[in-house]
XYZ file of C-alpha atoms in Angstrom:
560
model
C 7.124 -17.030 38.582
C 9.856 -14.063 38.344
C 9.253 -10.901 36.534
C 11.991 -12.135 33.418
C 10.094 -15.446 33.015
C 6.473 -13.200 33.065
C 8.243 -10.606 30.239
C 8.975 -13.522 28.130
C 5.766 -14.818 28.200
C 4.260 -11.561 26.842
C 7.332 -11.148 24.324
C 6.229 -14.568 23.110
C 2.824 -13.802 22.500
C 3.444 -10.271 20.996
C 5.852 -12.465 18.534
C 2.360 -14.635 17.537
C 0.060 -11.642 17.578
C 2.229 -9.055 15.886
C 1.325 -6.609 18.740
C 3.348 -3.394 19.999
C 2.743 -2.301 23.426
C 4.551 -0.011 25.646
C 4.149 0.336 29.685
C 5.381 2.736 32.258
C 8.798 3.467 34.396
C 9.081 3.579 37.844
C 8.126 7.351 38.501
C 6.644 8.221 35.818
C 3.088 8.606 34.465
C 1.162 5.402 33.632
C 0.943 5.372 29.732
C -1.664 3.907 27.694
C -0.706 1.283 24.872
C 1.306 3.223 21.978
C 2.000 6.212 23.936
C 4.979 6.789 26.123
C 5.493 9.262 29.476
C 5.530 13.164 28.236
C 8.381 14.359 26.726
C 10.282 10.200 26.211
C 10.065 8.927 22.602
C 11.263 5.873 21.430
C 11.326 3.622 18.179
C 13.211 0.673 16.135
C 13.359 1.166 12.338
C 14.315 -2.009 10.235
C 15.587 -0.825 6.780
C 14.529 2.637 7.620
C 11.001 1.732 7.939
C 9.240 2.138 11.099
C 6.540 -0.378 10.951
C 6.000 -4.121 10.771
C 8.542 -4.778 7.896
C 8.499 -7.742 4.742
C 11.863 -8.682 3.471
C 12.902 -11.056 1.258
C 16.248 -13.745 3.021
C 17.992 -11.907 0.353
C 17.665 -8.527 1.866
C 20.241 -6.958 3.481
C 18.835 -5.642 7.562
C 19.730 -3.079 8.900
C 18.224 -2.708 12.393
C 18.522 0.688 14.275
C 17.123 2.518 17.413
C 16.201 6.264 18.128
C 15.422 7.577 21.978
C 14.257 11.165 23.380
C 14.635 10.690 26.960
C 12.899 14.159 27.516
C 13.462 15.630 30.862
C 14.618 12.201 31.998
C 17.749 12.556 30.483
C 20.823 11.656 32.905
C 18.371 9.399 35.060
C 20.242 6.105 35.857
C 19.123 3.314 33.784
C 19.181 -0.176 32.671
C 19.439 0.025 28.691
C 17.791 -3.482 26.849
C 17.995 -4.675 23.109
C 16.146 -7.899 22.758
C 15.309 -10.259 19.740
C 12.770 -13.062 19.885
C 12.989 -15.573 17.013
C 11.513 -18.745 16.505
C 14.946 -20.379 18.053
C 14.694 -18.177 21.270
C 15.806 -14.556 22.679
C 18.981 -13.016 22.143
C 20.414 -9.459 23.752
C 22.734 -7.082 22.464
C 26.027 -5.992 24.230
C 26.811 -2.323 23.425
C 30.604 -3.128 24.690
C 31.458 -5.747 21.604
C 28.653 -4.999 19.137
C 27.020 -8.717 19.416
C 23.903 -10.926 19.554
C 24.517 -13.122 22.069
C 21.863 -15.957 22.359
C 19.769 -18.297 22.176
C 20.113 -17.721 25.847
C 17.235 -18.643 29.115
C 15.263 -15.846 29.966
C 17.505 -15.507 33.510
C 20.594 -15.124 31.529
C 19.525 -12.022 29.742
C 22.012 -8.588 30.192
C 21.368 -5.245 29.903
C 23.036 -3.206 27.122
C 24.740 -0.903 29.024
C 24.040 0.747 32.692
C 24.394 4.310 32.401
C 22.679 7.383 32.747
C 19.393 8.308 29.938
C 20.919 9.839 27.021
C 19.379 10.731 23.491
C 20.408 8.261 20.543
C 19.323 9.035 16.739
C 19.948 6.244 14.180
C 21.718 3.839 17.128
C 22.622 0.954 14.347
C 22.330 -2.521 16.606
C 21.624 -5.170 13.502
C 23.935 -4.528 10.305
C 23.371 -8.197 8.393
C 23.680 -9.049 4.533
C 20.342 -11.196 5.140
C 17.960 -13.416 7.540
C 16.670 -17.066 7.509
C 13.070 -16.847 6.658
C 10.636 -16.480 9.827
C 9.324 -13.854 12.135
C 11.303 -11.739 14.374
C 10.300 -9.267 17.095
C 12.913 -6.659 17.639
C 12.887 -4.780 21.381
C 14.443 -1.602 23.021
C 13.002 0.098 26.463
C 15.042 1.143 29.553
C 14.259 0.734 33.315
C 15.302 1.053 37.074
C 19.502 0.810 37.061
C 19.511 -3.437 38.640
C 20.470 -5.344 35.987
C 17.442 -7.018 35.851
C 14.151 -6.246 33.427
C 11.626 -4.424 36.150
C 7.596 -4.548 36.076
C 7.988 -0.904 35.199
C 10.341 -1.355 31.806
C 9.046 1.256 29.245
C 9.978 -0.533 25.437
C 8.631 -0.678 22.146
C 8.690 -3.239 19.825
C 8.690 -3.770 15.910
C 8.060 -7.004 13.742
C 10.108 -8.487 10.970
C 8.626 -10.714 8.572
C 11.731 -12.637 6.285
C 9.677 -14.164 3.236
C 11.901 -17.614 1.518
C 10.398 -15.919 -1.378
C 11.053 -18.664 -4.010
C 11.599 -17.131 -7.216
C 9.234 -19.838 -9.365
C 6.483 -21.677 -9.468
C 5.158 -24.422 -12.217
C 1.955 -25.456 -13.191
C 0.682 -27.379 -15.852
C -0.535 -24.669 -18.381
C 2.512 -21.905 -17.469
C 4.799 -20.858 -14.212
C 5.183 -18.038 -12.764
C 7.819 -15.872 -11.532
C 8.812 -13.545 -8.803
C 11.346 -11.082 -7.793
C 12.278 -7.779 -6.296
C 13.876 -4.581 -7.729
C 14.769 -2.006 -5.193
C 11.300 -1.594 -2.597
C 8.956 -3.410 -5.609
C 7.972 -6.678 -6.346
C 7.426 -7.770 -9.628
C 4.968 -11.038 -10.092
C 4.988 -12.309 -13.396
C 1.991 -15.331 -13.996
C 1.587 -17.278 -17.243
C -1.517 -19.485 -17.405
C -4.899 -20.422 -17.230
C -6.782 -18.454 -14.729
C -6.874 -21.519 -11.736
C -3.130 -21.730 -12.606
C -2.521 -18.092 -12.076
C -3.800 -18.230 -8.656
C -1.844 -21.763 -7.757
C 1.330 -19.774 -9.108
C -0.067 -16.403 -6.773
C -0.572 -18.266 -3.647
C 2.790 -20.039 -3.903
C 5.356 -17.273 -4.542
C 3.198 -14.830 -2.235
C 1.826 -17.414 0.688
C 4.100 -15.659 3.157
C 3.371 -12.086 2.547
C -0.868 -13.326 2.185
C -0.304 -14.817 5.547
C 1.342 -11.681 7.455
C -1.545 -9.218 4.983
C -4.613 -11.359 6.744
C -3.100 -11.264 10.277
C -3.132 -6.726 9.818
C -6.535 -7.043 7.560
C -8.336 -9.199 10.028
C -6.898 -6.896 13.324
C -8.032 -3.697 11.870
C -11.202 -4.175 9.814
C -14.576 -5.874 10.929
C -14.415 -9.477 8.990
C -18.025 -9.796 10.669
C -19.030 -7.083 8.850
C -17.565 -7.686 5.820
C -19.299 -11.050 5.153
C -22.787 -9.492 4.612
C -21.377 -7.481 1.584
C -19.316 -10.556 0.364
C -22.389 -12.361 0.587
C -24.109 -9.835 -1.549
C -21.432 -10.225 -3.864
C -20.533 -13.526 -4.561
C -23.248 -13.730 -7.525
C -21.897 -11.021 -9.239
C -18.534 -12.420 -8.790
C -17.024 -12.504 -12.518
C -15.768 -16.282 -12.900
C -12.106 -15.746 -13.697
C -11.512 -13.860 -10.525
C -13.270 -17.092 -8.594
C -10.740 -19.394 -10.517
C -8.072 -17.058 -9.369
C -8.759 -17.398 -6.229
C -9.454 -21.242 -6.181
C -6.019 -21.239 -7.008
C -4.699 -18.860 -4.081
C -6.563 -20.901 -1.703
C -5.056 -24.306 -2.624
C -1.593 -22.969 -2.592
C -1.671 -20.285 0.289
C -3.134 -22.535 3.173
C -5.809 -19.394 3.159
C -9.644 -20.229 2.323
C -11.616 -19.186 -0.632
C -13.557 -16.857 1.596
C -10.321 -14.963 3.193
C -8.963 -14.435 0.161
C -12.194 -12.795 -0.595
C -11.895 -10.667 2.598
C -8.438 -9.755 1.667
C -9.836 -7.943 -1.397
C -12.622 -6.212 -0.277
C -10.402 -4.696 2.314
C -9.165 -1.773 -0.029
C -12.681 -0.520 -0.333
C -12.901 -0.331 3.577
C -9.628 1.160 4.248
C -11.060 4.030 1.511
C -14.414 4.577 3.819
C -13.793 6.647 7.109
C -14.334 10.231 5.860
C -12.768 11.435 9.228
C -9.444 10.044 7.849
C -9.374 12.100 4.133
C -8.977 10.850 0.757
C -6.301 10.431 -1.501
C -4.720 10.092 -4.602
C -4.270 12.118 -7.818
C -4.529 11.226 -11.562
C -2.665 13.828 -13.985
C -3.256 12.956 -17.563
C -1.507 14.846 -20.609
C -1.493 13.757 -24.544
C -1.119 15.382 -28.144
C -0.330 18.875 -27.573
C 0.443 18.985 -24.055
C 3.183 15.786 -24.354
C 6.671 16.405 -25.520
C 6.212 13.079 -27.481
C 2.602 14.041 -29.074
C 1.508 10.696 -27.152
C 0.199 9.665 -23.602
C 1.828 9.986 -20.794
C 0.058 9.401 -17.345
C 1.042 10.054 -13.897
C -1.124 9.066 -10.675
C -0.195 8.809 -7.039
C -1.956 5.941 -4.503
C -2.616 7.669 -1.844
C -4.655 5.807 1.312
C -5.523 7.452 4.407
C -6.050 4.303 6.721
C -3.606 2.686 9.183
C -3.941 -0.652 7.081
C -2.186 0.994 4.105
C 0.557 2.148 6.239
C 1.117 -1.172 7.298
C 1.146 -3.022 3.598
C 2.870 0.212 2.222
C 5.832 -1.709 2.109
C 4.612 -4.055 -0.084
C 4.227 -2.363 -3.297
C 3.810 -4.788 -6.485
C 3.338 -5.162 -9.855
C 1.288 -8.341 -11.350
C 1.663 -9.592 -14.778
C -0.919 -11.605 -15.782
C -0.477 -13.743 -19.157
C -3.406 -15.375 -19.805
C -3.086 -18.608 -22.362
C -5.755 -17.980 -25.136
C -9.257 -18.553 -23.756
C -12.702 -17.157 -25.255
C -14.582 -15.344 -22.813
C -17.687 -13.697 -23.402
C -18.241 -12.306 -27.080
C -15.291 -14.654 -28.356
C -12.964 -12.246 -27.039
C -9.711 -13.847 -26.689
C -7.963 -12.133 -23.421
C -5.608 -9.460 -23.038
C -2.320 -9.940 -21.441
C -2.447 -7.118 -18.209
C -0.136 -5.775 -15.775
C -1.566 -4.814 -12.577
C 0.134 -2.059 -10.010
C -1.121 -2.878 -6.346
C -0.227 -3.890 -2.974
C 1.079 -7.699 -3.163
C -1.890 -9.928 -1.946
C -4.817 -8.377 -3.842
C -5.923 -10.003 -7.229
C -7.132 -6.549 -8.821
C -4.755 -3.109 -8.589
C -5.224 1.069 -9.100
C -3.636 1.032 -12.061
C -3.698 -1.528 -14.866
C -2.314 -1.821 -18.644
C -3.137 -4.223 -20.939
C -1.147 -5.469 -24.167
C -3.733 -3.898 -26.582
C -2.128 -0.559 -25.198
C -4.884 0.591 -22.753
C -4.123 2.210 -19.487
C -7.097 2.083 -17.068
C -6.599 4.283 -13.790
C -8.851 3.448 -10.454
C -10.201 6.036 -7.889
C -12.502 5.395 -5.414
C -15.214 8.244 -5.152
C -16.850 6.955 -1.916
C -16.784 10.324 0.412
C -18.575 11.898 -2.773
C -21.502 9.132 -3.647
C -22.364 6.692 -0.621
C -22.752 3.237 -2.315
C -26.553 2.319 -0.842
C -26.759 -1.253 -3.247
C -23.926 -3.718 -3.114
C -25.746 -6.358 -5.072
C -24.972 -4.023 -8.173
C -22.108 -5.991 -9.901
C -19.124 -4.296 -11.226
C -17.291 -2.407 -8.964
C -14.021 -2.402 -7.028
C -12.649 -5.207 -9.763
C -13.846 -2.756 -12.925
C -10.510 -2.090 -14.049
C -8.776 -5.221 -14.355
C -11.830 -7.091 -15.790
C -12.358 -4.233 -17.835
C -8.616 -4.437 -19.038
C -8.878 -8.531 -19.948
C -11.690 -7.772 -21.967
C -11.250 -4.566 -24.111
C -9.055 -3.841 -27.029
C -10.788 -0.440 -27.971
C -11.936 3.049 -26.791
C -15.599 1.079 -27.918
C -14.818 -1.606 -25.867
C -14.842 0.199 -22.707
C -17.338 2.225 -23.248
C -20.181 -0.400 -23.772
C -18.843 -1.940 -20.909
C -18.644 1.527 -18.639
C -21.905 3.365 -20.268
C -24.349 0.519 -19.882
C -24.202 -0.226 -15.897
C -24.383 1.048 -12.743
C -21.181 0.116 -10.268
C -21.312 -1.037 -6.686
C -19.537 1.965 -5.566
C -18.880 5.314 -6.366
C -15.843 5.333 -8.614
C -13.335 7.249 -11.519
C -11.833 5.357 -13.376
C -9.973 7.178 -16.132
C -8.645 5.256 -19.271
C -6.541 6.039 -21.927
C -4.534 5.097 -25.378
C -1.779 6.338 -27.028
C -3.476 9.224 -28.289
C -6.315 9.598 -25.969
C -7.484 10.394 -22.743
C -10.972 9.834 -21.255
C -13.105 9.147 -17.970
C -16.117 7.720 -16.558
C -17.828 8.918 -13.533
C -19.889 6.246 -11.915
C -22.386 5.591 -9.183
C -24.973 3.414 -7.926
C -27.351 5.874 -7.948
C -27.080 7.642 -11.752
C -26.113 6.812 -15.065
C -22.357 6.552 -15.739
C -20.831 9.619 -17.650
C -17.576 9.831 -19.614
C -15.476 13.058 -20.128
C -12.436 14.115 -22.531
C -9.155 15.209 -21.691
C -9.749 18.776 -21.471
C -13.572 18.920 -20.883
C -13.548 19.079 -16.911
C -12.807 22.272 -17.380
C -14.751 25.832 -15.151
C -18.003 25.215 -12.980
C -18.243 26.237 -9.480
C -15.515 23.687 -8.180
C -12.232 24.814 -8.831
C -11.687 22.520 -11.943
C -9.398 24.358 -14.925
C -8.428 21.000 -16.929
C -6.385 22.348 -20.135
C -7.184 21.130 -23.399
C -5.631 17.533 -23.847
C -5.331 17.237 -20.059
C -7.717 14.982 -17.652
C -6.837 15.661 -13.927
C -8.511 14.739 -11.255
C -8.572 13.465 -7.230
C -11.612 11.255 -6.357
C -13.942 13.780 -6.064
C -16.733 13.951 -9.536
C -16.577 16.922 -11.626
C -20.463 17.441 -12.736
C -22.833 19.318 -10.576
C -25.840 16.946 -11.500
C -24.443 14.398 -9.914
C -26.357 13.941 -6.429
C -25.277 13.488 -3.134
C -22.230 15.596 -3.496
C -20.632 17.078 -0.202
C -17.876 19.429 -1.915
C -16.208 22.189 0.015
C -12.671 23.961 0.046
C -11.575 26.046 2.807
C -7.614 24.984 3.268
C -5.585 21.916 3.511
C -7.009 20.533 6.703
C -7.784 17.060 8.023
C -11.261 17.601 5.956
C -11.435 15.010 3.513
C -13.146 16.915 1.038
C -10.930 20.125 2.016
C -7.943 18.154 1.120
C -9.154 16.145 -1.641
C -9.640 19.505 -3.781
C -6.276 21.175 -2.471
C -4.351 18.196 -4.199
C -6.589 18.730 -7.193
C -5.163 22.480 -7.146
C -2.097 21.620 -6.317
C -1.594 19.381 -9.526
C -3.020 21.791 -11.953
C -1.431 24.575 -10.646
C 2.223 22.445 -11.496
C 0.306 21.710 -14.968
C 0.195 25.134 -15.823
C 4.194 25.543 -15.461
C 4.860 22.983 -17.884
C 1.977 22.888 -20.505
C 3.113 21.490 -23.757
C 5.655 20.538 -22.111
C 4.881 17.638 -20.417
C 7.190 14.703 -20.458
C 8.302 11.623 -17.975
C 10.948 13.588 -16.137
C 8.366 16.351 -15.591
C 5.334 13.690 -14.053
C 7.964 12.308 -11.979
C 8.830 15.559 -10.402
C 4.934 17.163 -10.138
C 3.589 13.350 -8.939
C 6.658 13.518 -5.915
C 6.122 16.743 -5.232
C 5.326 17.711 -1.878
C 1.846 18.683 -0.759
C 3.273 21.372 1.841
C 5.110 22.459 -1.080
C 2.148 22.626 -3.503
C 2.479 18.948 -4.845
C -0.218 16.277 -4.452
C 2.295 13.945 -2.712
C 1.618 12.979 0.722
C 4.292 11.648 3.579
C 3.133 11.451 6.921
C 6.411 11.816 8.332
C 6.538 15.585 6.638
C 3.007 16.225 7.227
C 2.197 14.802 9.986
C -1.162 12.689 8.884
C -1.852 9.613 8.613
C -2.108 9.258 4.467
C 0.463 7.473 2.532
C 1.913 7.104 -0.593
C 1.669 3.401 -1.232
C 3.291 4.336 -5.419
C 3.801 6.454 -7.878
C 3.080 5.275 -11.001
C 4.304 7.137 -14.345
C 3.079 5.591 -17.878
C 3.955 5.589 -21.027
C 1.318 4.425 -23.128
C 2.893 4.658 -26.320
C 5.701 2.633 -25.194
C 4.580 0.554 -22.584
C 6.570 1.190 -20.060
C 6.143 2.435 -16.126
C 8.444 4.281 -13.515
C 7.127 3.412 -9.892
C 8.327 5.296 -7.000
C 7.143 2.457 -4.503
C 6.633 2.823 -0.560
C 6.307 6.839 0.994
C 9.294 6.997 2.147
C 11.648 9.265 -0.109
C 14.956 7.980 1.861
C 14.290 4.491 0.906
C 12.880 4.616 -2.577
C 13.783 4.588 -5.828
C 12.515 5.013 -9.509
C 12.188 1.199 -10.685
C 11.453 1.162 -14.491
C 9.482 -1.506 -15.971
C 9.404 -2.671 -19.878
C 5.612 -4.225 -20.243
C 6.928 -5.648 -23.615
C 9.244 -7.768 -22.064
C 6.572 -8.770 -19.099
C 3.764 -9.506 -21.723
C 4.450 -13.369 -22.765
């Protein structure tokens, strides 16, 4: 078999498996997967996004490639550009700008023969959309023959195109999806098994490509002891939900299940930090005398860097059913990551905002079998219509894991701080406020990072010595960060002025995190500013700044 017939083989199975690998040139340095020789660099962006990409066919691609050939520069090379689609490979000419293809692996060309020269921004794909399927984009360089060599160096990056059909209908409502700018906006109508039907339909492509990264990067043996533990506590709507999912997505009950537990695992690795911020400002401190709320989603783990692209918002409309105390459901809108039931931060039509943080690094969860936990928020948000509400709900359990969540009203802003190991406690706006951990929350202000502010609490592992990889180190300097920017506009707070402390930088004393400025691994998966008065939300989706925008959202018109 010859060495083009062998490379095609591989491309085709890094097409199925979604893998990038690199090798080494003739003369240089053997390098390890995901690393190239010293001093060469290479990479594809799709959209301006440099990993495995979702698009809608509607999307316009733009396909580019950079290249540092180091001290390499001037060596003669073969230059390649290869696409492998589900109709066969294509190469790009450099001389007439085309795709030429579907062609046999022996009839593949070279871009261009020259000597190794740096390219930034190289545009090779410029296309006002793509038929839906998967598509594995190439670049790499090797010995000057004309033919692709055992020792090719290349990268490679995925693209996803979603048909993303825009409704679906079910017998007791339909549901709707589109996209504004980098979000998605899901809009379900229903009874709770319908929901999910409508869910798995309009988002069976994206659930598809989210299990293939979840199940590659996180232990799904391991995870089915804690599901296991779970399932009992499992509150029934979220089962009919995902029922639903299952019958429309082609994925089972149980990987659905996976799916959602993965955000608490992609939270746990202390050596990989902690993120996001809540800033929370009403009355006095508000331009309007009412609520506004800003919070960044910040995750640490490579899986959020892969699904950061996918930032959402769910509507959910229940029909009128009694559940529980004859408590007829709220209508709620959930911000997440598209493919998980529950999100970070949800609103519901009675006008309460309900804020999620994970407090793992601060109180290890030691009993999973305690029920209510990762899902609090949305559950919570079905089910209450009053500052009461929540509380006999928060007050009167323990959770399955560590957690913050803080909730507000128009008027109002409160939080609960909640273990597996103590009571629950609820704070004020204003009350964290002094102690021996750097907290200074003015009155009519709650912020906070996901670290607790009461001493008593046990198990605590606070320390701040400077903005280091330290998770608890850089957990606090965001909390600084964000009430140091309070301070310059108290009583002054308004949208415009969350938009601009919630984006601002963290090495410019911000809480906002991009990898690509920092050089860690978090990421901003959204920004989410709230109006609770009015109902409405400004998301800044996906970390990065050149490809994002504002989108504004009008819950009033969502709620139906």
């Amino acid at each position: 078999m010859n060495r083009q017939t062998t490379i095609f083989n591989i491309l085709a199975m890094l097409i199925i498996n979604l893998a990038i690998t690199c090798v080494a040139t003739a003369g240089l340095q053997k390098a390890d997967a995901n690393t190239f020789p010293s001093g060469v660099s290479m990479s594809i962006t799709i959209n301006d996004w440099a990993e495995p990409s979702v698009f809608a066919q509607t999307d316009p691609i733009s396909v580019a490639v950079n290249f540092n050939p180091g001290e390499y520069a001037g060596t003669p090379a073969d230059w390649w550009m290869l696409a492998g689609t589900q109709s066969g490979q294509y190469y790009y000419l450099a001389e007439s700008g085309m795709w030429v293809g579907p062609v046999p692996p022996s009839q593949v060309r070279p871009v261009l023969q020259s000597g190794l020269f740096p390219l930034t921004g190289q545009s090779v794909l410029k296309v006002p959309g793509l038929p839906p399927g998967i598509y594995q984009f190439y670049f790499g360089v090797d010995e000057m023959d004309g033919v692709i060599n055992p020792d090719v160096v290349y990268t490679t990056t995925p693209l996803t195109i979603v048909a993303t059909p825009n409704s679906f209908v079910t017998d007791t409502g339909t549901g709707t999806i589109r996209k504004e700018g980098a979000l998605w906006i899901m809009n379900l109508k229903g009874n709770y098994y319908d929901m999910g039907r409508q869910y798995g339909y309009l988002a069976k492509d994206h659930l598809h490509a989210m299990f293939k990264i979840l199940d590659n990067d996180i232990d799904f043996n391991k995870v089915q002891g804690i599901l296991a533990q779970n399932e009992p506590t499992m509150d029934d709507r979220e089962r009919l939900l995902l029922y639903g999912m299952s019958l429309e997505s082609g994925l089972t009950f149980q990987q659905l299940r996976f799916m959602g537990l993965a955000l608490l695992f992609s939270y746990s690795p202390p050596s990989q930090g902690i993120g996001c911020s809540v800033f929370g400002a009403t009355r006095t401190q508000t331009t309007t005398g009412s609520t506004l709320i800003g919070r960044d989603f910040d995750n640490p783990s490579l899986t959020m860097d892969q699904l950061s692209g996918r930032s959402a918002v769910i509507v959910y409309n229940p029909v009128d059913e009694v559940h529980g105390n004859n408590h007829v459901d709220n209508q709620v809108s959930v911000v997440t990551t598209l493919g998980w039931v529950f999100g970070a931060s949800t609103f519901n039509s009675r006008g309460l905002n309900f804020e999620y943080l994970n407090g793992m690094i601060s109180i290890p969860s030691t009993d999973l079998t305690i029920s209510d936990g990762l899902h609090q928020n949305l559950f919570a948000a079905f089910d209450c219509d009053t500052e009461d509400h929540v509380d006999a709900r928060y007050l009167n359990a323990k959770v399955a894991v560590a957690t913050l969540t803080q909730v507000s009203d128009a008027a109002n802003i409160w939080h609960y701080e909640r273990s597996p190991l103590e009571n629950s406690m609820k704070l004020q706006a204003g009350q964290a406020n002094g102690g021996n951990y750097y907290y200074a929350n003015p009155t009519d202000m709650d912020i906070f990072t996901n670290h607790f502010f009461l001493v008593n609490h046990i198990n605590q592992s606070f320390k701040y010595t400077s903005p280091t990889n330290d998770s608890e180190s850089r957990s606090f300097q965001r909390l600084v960060n964000v009430q140091n920017l309070a301070q310059q506009v108290i009583g002054r707070v308004s949208v415009a002025a969350l938009q601009q402390i919630m984006t601002t930088d963290f090495t410019n004393g911000g809480s906002y995190w991009d990898p690509f400025i920092t050089g860690t691994a978090d990421q901003n998966v959204y920004t989410c500013i709230t109006d609770v008065k009015n109902k409405t939300l400004k998301i800044y989706p996906s970390c990065e700044r050149e490809r994002a925008s504002w989108v504004e959202l009008d819950l009033n018109k969502e709620f139906r």
